[in-house]
Coordinates of C-alpha atoms and ligand atoms in Angstrom, one line a residue:
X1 CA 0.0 0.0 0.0
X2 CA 1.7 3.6 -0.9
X3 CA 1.6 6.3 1.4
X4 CA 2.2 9.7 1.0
X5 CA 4.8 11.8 2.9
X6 CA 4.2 16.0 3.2
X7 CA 6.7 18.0 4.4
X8 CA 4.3 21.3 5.7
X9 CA 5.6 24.7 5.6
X10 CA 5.4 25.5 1.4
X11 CA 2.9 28.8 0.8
X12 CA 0.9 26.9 -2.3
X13 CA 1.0 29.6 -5.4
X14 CA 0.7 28.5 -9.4
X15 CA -2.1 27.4 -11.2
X16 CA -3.5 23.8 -11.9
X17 CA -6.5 22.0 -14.3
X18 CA -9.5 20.9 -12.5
X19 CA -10.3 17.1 -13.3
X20 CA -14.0 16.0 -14.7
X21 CA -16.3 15.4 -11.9
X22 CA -15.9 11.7 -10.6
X23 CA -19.3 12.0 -8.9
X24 CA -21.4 12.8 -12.7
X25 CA -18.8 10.3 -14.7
X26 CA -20.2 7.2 -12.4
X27 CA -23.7 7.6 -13.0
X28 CA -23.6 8.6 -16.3
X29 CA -21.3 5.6 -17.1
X30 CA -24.1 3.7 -15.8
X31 CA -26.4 5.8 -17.8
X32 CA -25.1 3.9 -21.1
X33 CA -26.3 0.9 -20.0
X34 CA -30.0 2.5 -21.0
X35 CA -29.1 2.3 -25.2
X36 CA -27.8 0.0 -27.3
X37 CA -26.1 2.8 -29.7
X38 CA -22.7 3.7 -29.5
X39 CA -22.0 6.2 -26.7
X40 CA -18.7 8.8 -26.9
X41 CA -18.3 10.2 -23.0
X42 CA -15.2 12.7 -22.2
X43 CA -13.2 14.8 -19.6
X44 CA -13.5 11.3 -17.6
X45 CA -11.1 11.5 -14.8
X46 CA -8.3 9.0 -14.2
X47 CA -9.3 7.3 -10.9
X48 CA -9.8 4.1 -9.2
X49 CA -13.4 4.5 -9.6
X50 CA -13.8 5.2 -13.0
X51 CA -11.8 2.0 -13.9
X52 CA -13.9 0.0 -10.9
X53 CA -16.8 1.1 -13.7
X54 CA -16.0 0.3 -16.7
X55 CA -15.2 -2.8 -15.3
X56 CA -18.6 -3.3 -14.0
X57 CA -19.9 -2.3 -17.6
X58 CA -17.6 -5.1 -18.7
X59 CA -18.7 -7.8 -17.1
X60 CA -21.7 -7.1 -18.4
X61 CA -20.3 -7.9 -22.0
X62 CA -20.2 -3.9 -22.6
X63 CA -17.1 -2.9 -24.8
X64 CA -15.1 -0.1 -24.6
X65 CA -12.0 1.9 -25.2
X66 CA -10.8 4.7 -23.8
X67 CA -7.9 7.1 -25.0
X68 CA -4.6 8.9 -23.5
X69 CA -7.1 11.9 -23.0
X70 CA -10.0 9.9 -20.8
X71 CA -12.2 9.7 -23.8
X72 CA -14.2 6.7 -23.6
X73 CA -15.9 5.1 -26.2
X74 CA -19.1 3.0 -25.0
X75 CA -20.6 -0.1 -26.9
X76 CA -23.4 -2.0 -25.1
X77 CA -25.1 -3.8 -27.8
X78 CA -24.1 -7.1 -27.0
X79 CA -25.0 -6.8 -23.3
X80 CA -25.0 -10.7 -22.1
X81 CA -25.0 -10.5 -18.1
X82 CA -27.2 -8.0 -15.7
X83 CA -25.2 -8.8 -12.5
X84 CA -23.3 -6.6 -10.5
X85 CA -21.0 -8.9 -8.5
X86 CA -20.4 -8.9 -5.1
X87 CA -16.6 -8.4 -5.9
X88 CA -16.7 -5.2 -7.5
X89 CA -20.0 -3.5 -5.2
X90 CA -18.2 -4.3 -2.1
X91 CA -15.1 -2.0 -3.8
X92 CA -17.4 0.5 -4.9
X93 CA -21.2 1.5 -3.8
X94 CA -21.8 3.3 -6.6
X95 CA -22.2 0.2 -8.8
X96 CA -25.6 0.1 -7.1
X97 CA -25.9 2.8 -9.9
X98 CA -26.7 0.5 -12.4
X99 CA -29.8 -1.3 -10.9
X100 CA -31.8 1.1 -12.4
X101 CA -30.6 1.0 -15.9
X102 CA -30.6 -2.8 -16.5
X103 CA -34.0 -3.1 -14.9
X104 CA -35.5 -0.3 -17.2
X105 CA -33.4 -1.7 -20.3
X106 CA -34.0 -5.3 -19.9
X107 CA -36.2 -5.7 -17.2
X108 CA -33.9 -7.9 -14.8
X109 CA -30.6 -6.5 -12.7
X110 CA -28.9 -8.4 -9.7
X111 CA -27.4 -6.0 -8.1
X112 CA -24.9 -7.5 -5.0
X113 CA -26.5 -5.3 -1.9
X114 CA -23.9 -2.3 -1.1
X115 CA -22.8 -2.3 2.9
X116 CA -22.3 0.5 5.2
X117 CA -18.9 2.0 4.8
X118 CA -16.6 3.9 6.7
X119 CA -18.4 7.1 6.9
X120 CA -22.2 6.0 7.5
X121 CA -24.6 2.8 7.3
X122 CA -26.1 4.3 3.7
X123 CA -28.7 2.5 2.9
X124 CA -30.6 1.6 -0.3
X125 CA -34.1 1.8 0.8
X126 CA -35.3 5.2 -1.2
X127 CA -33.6 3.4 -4.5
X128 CA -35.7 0.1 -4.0
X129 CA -38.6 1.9 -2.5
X130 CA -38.8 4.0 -6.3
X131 CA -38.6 1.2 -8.6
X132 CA -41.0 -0.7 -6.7
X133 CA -43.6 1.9 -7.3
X134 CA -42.4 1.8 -10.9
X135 CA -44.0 -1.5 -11.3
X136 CA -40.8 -3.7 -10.4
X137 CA -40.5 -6.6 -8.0
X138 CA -37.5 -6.3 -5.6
X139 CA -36.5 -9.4 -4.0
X140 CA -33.4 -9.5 -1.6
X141 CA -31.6 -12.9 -1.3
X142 CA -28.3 -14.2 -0.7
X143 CA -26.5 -10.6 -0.3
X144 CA -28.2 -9.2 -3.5
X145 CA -30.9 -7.3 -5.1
X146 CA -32.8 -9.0 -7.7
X147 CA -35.3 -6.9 -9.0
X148 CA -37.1 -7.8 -11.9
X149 CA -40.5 -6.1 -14.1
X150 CA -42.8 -7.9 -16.3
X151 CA -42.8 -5.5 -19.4
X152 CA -41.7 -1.9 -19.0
X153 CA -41.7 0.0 -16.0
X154 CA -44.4 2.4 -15.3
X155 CA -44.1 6.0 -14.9
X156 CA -45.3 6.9 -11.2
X157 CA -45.4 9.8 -8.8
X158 CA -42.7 9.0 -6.5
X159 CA -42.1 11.3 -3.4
X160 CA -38.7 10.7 -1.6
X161 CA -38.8 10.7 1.9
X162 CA -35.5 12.2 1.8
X163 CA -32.7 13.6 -0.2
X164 CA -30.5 11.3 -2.0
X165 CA -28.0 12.1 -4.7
X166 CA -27.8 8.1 -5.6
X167 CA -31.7 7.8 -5.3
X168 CA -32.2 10.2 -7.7
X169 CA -30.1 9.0 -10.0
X170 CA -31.3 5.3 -9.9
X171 CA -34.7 6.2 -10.9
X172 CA -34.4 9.5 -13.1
X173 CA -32.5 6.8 -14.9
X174 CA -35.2 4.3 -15.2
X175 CA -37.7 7.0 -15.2
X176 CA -36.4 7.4 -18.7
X177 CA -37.1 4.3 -20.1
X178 CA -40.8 3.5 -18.4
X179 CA -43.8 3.7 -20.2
X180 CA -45.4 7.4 -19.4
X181 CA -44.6 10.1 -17.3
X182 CA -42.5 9.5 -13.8
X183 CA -42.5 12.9 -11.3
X184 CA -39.7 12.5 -8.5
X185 CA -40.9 15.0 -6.0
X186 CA -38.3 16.0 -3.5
X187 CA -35.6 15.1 -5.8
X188 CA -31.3 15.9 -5.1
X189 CA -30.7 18.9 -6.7
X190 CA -26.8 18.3 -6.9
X191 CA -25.0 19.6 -9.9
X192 CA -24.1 15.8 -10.8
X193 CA -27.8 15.0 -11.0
X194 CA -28.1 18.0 -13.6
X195 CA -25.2 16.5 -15.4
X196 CA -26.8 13.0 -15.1
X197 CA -30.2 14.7 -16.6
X198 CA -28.2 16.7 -19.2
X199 CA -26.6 13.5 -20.3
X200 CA -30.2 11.5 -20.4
X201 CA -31.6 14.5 -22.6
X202 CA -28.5 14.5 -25.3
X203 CA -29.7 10.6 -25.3
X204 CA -33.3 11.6 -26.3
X205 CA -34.8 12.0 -22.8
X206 CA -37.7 14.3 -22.4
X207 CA -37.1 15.9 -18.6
X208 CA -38.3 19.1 -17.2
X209 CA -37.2 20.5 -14.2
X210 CA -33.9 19.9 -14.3
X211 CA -32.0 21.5 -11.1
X212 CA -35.1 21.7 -9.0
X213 CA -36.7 19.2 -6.8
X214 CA -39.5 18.1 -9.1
X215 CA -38.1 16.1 -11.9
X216 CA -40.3 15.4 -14.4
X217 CA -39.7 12.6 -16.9
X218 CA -41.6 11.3 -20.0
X219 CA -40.3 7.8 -20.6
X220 CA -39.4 6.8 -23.9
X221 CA -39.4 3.4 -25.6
X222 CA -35.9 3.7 -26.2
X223 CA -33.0 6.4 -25.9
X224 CA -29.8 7.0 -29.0
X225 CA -26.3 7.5 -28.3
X226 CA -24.5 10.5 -27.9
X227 CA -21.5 12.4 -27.3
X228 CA -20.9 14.0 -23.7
X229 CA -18.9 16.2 -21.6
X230 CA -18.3 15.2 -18.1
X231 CA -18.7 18.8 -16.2
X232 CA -15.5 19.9 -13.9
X233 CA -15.2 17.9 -10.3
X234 CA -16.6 20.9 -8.0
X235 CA -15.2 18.5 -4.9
X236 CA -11.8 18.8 -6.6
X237 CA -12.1 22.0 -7.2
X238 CA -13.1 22.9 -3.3
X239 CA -10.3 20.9 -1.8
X240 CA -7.5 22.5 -3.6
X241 CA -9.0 26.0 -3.0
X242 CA -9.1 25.0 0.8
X243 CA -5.5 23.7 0.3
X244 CA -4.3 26.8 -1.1
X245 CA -6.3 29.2 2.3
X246 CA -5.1 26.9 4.8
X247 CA -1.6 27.6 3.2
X248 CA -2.2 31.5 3.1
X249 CA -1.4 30.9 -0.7
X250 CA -2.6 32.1 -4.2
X251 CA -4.1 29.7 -6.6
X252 CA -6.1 29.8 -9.9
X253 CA -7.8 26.5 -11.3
X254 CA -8.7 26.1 -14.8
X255 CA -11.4 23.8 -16.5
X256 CA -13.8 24.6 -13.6
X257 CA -17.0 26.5 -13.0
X258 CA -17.3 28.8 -10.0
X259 CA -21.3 28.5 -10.2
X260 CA -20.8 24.9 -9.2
X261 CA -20.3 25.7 -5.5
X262 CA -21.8 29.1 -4.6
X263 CA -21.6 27.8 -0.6
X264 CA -18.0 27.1 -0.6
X265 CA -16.9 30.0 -2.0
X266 CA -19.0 32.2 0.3
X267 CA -17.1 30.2 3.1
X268 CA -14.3 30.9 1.8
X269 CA -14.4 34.4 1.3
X270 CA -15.8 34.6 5.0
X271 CA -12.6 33.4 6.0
X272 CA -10.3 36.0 4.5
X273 CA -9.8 35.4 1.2
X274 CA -10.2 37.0 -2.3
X275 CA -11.9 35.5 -4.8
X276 CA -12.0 36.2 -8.7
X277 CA -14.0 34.0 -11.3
X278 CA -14.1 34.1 -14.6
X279 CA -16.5 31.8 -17.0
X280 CA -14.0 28.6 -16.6
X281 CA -11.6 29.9 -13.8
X282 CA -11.3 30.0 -10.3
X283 CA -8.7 32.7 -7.9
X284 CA -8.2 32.6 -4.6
X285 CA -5.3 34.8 -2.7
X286 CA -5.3 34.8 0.5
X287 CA -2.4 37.9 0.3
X288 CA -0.6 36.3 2.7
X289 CA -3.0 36.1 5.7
X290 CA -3.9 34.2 8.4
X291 CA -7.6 32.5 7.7
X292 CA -10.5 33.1 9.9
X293 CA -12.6 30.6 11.8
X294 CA -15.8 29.3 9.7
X295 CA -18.4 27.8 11.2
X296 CA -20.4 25.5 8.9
X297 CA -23.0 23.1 8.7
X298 CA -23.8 20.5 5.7
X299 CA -26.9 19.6 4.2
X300 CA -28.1 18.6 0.3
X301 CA -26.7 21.5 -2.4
X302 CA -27.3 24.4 -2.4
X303 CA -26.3 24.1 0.8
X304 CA -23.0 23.2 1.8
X305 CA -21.9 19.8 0.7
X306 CA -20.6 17.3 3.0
X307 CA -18.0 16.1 0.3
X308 CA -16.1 19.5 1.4
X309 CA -16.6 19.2 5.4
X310 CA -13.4 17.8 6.1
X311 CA -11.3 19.5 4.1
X312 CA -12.9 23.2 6.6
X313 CA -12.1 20.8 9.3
X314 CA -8.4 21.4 9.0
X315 CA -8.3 24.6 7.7
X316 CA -10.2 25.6 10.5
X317 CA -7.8 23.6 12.8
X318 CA -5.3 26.6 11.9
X319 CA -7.7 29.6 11.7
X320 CA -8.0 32.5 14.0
X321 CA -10.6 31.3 16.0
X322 CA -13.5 29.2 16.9
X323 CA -16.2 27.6 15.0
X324 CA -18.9 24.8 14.6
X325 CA -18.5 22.4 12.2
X326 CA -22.1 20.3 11.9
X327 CA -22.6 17.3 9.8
X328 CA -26.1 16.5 8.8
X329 CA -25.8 14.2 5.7
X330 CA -23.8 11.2 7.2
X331 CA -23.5 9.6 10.6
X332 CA -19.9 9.0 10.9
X333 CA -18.3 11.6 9.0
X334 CA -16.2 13.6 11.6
X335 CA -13.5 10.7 11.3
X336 CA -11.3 12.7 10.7
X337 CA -11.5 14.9 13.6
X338 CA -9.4 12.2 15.6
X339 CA -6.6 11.9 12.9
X340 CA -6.0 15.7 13.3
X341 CA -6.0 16.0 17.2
X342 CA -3.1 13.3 16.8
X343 CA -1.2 16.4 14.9
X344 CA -1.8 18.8 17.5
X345 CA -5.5 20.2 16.2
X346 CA -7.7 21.0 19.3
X347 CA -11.3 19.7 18.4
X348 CA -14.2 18.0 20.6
X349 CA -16.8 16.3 19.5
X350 CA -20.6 16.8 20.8
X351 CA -22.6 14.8 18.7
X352 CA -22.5 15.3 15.1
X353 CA -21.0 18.6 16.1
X354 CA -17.1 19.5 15.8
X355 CA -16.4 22.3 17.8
X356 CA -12.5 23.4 16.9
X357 CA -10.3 25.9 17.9
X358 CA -8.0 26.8 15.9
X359 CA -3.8 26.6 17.0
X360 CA -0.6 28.4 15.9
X361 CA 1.1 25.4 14.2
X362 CA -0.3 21.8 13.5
X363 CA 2.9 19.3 14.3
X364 CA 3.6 16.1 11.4
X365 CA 2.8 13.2 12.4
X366 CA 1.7 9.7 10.9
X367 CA -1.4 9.2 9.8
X368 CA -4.6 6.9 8.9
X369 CA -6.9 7.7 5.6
X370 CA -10.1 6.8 6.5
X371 CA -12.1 7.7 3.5
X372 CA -11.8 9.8 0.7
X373 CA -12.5 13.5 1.7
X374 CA -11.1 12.4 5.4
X375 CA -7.7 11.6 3.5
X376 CA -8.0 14.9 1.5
X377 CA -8.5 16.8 5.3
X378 CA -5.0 14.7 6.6
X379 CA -3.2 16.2 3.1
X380 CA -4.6 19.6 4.1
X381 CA -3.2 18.9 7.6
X382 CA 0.1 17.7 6.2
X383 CA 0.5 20.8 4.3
X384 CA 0.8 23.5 7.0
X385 CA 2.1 21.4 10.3
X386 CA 5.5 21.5 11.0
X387 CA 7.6 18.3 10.1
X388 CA 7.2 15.4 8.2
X389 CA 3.2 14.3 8.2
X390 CA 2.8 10.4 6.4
X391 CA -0.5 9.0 5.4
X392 CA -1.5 5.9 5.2
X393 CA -4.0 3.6 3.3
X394 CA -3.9 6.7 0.6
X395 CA -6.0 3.9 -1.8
X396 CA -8.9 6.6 -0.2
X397 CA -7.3 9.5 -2.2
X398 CA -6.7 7.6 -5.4
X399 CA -10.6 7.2 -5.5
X400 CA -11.0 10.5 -5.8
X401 CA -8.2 12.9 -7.1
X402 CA -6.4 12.7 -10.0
X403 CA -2.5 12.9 -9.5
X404 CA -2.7 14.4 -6.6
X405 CA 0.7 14.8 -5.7
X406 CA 1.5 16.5 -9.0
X407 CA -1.0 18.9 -8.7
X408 CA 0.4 19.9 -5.1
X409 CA 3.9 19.5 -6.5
X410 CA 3.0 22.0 -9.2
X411 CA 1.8 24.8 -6.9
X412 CA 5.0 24.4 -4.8
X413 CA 3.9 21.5 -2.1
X414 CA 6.5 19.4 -0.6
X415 CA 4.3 15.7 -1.4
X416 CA 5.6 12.4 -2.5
X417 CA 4.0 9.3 -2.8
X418 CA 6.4 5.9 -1.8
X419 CA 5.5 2.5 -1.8
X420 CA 5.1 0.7 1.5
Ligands
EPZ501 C1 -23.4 10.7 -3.2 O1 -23.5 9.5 -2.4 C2 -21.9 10.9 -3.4 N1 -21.4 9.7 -4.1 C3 -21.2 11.1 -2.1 O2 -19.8 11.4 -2.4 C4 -21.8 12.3 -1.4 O3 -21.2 12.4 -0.1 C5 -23.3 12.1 -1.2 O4 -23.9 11.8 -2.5 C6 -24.0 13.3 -0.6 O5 -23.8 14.4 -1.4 C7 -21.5 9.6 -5.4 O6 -22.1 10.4 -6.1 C8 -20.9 8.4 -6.1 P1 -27.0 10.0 -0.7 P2 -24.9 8.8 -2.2 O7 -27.9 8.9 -1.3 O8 -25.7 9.0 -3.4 C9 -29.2 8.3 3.2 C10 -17.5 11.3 -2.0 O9 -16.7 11.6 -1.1 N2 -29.9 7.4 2.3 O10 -27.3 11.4 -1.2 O11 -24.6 7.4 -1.7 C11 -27.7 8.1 3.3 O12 -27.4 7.0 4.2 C12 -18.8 10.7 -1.7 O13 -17.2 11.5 -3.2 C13 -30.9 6.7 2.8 O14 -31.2 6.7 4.0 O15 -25.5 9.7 -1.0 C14 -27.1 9.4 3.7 O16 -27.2 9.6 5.0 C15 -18.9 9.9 -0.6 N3 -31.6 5.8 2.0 C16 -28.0 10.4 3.0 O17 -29.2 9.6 2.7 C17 -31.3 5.7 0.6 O18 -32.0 5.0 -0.1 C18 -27.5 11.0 1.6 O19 -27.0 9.9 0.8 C19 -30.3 6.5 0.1 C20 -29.6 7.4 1.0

């Protein structure tokens, strides 16, 4: 297993490229599952995940080929299997993605039942719960979903009893093949959901709605191919500008799209720093200053997202201040919190509350990844203690950032990865 080893202290400064969004690319990947024409998807980003995918789609008997610039080319007319296999699920929840598809598409999907993981129990129930009233027959056996439909699915009126991001996306997706019109009331208003729906409609869908809580979807007896643009990774794009705060730095990112994440920026700003967009790039300087103390609290976009809650974590573990930091999406995602007391951060937990105060200096030390946006708080962490800060199980990070240690490298961070 590699780890990564920061040496803190650099003031990040330069400019980097913004990856496609990993959270769109999965379900849209799934998405091709619903046509049996050709299917030409781009500004994919190189990650664990996306490979996980296409993997998935393979197994299936889907062929494709992807090129040096994360094009990928998508063929699924010879689809011979509707199984997701426990093997690849347990490695990736997000394969429960393509329960939707198969069942709308061919009326049959086993789906091996995705567990809890690190950061939260998660369960299906709001996925299973939608396709149900779509007319399909869910069965759970021996660790998997079988769900099956006799004919189409039928449009329905489905109200979700809460927000989900995956929920939506399982049955907008089916939504589009059923036979009449589907509303999803309450829907995820996420920008991946948007890019999900975007995708569906340059495949023929008929949606209205699209960025609001009421989805409304005319099925269609089938859906073409298409060509289409994975929009920038707004996660990505959040952690580095956190990076470059916490570092009192200056950073542009290209390729990305400020009106992605409204919140975070507002955040940002409230803690000191300047910010200048322009149609596809992204400034922060924090001329040199100390950041202020943010108190935040996450909930489903617009409000602040819970993929970025971590990464405030540590940068308010060196701010001038106090402040709240309240998670209401996930059970279990203040992880972190203990990783960064072990370098010197002072934070106490009270529930799903974080209540830091921020310190002069955080102090290197080793450390665990626990998940994905917990490992991207410890290489925030890393950044500005003093010393030599290692990370390990960094398998977390590879899920979600594209070369991450060249990207730091390139603004001037001391990072390198080493085998273990
Ligand atoms: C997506 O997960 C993202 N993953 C997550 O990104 C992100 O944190 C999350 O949305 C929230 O924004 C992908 O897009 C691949 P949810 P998802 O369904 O769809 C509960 C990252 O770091 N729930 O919106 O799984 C659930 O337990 C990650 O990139 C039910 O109770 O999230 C959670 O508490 C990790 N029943 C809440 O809803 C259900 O049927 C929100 O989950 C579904 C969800």
């Amino acid at each position: 297993m590699d780890k990564l080893i920061i040496v803190g202290g650099a003031v990040l400064n330069g400019d980097i490229r913004i990856s496609g969004a990993k959270n769109s690319a999965l379900p849209i990947l799934a998405a091709t599952l619903l046509t049996g024409e050709k299917m030409r998807i781009s500004n994919l980003p190189h990650l664990h995940d996306i490979t996980t995918m296409i993997e998935l789609l393979g197994c299936m008997g889907v062929e494709s080929s992807i090129d040096e610039k994360m094009t990928v080319e998508i063929d699924n007319s010879n689809i011979s299997s509707y199984c997701a296999p426990y093997d690849l699920v347990k490695t990736m929840r997000a394969s429960v993605l393509v329960l939707g598809p198969l069942l709308a598409r061919f009326g049959a999907a086993e789906v091996s039942f995705p567990g809890g993981c690190a950061i939260g129990s998660r369960p299906v129930d709001q996925h299973l719960r939608g396709l149900e009233m779509m007319g399909a027959e869910v069965d759970i056996s021996g660790g998997y979903i079988k769900a099956k439909t006799n004919g189409r699915l039928k449009g329905a009126h489905i109200i979700m009893d809460i927000v989900t991001v995956g929920g939506t996306e399982n049955l907008l997706m089916a939504a589009a093949l059923a036979d009449g019109e589907t509303i999803i009331e309450n829907a995820a208003r996420e920008p991946e959901v948007t890019d999900l729906a975007n995708c569906l409609v340059a495949m023929g869908s008929e949606i209205t709605g699209i960025g609001s809580d009421r989805l409304v979807i005319q099925g269609k007896e089938e859906l073409h191919g298409c060509e289409y643009r994975i929009m920038p990774d707004r996660i990505e794009t959040g952690t580095y500008l956190v990076a470059a705060a916490a570092t009192r730095g200056r950073i542009k990112l290209r390729d990305t799209d400020a009106k992605l994440l409204e919140s975070v920026l507002q955040k940002l700003e409230e803690c000191g720093a300047t910010i200048e967009i322009s149609e596809n790039t992204i400034e922060l300087d924090m001329k040199g200053k100390k950041p202020l103390a943010v108190t935040i609290k996450t909930a489903p976009y617009p409000a602040f997202p819970t993929d970025m809650q971590a990464q405030f974590t540590a940068l308010n573990s060196v701010a001038e201040g106090t402040s709240m930091v309240t998670e209401t999406v996930f059970e279990n995602r203040l992880i972190q919190t203990h990783e960064l007391n072990r370098m010197g951060a002072k934070i106490t937990l009270e529930g799903n509350t974080a209540m830091v105060t921020g310190v002069e200096r955080l102090k290197g030390a080793p450390v665990m990844a626990s998940d994905l946006r917990a490992s991207a708080s410890l290489v925030i962490a890393g950044l500005v203690a003093e010393g030599e800060t290692v990370i390990d199980r960094i398998y977390h990070i590879d899920r979600g950032y594209e070369c991450i240690e060249e990207k730091l490298q390139q603004l001037g961070g001391s990072i390198r990865r080493v085998p273990s």
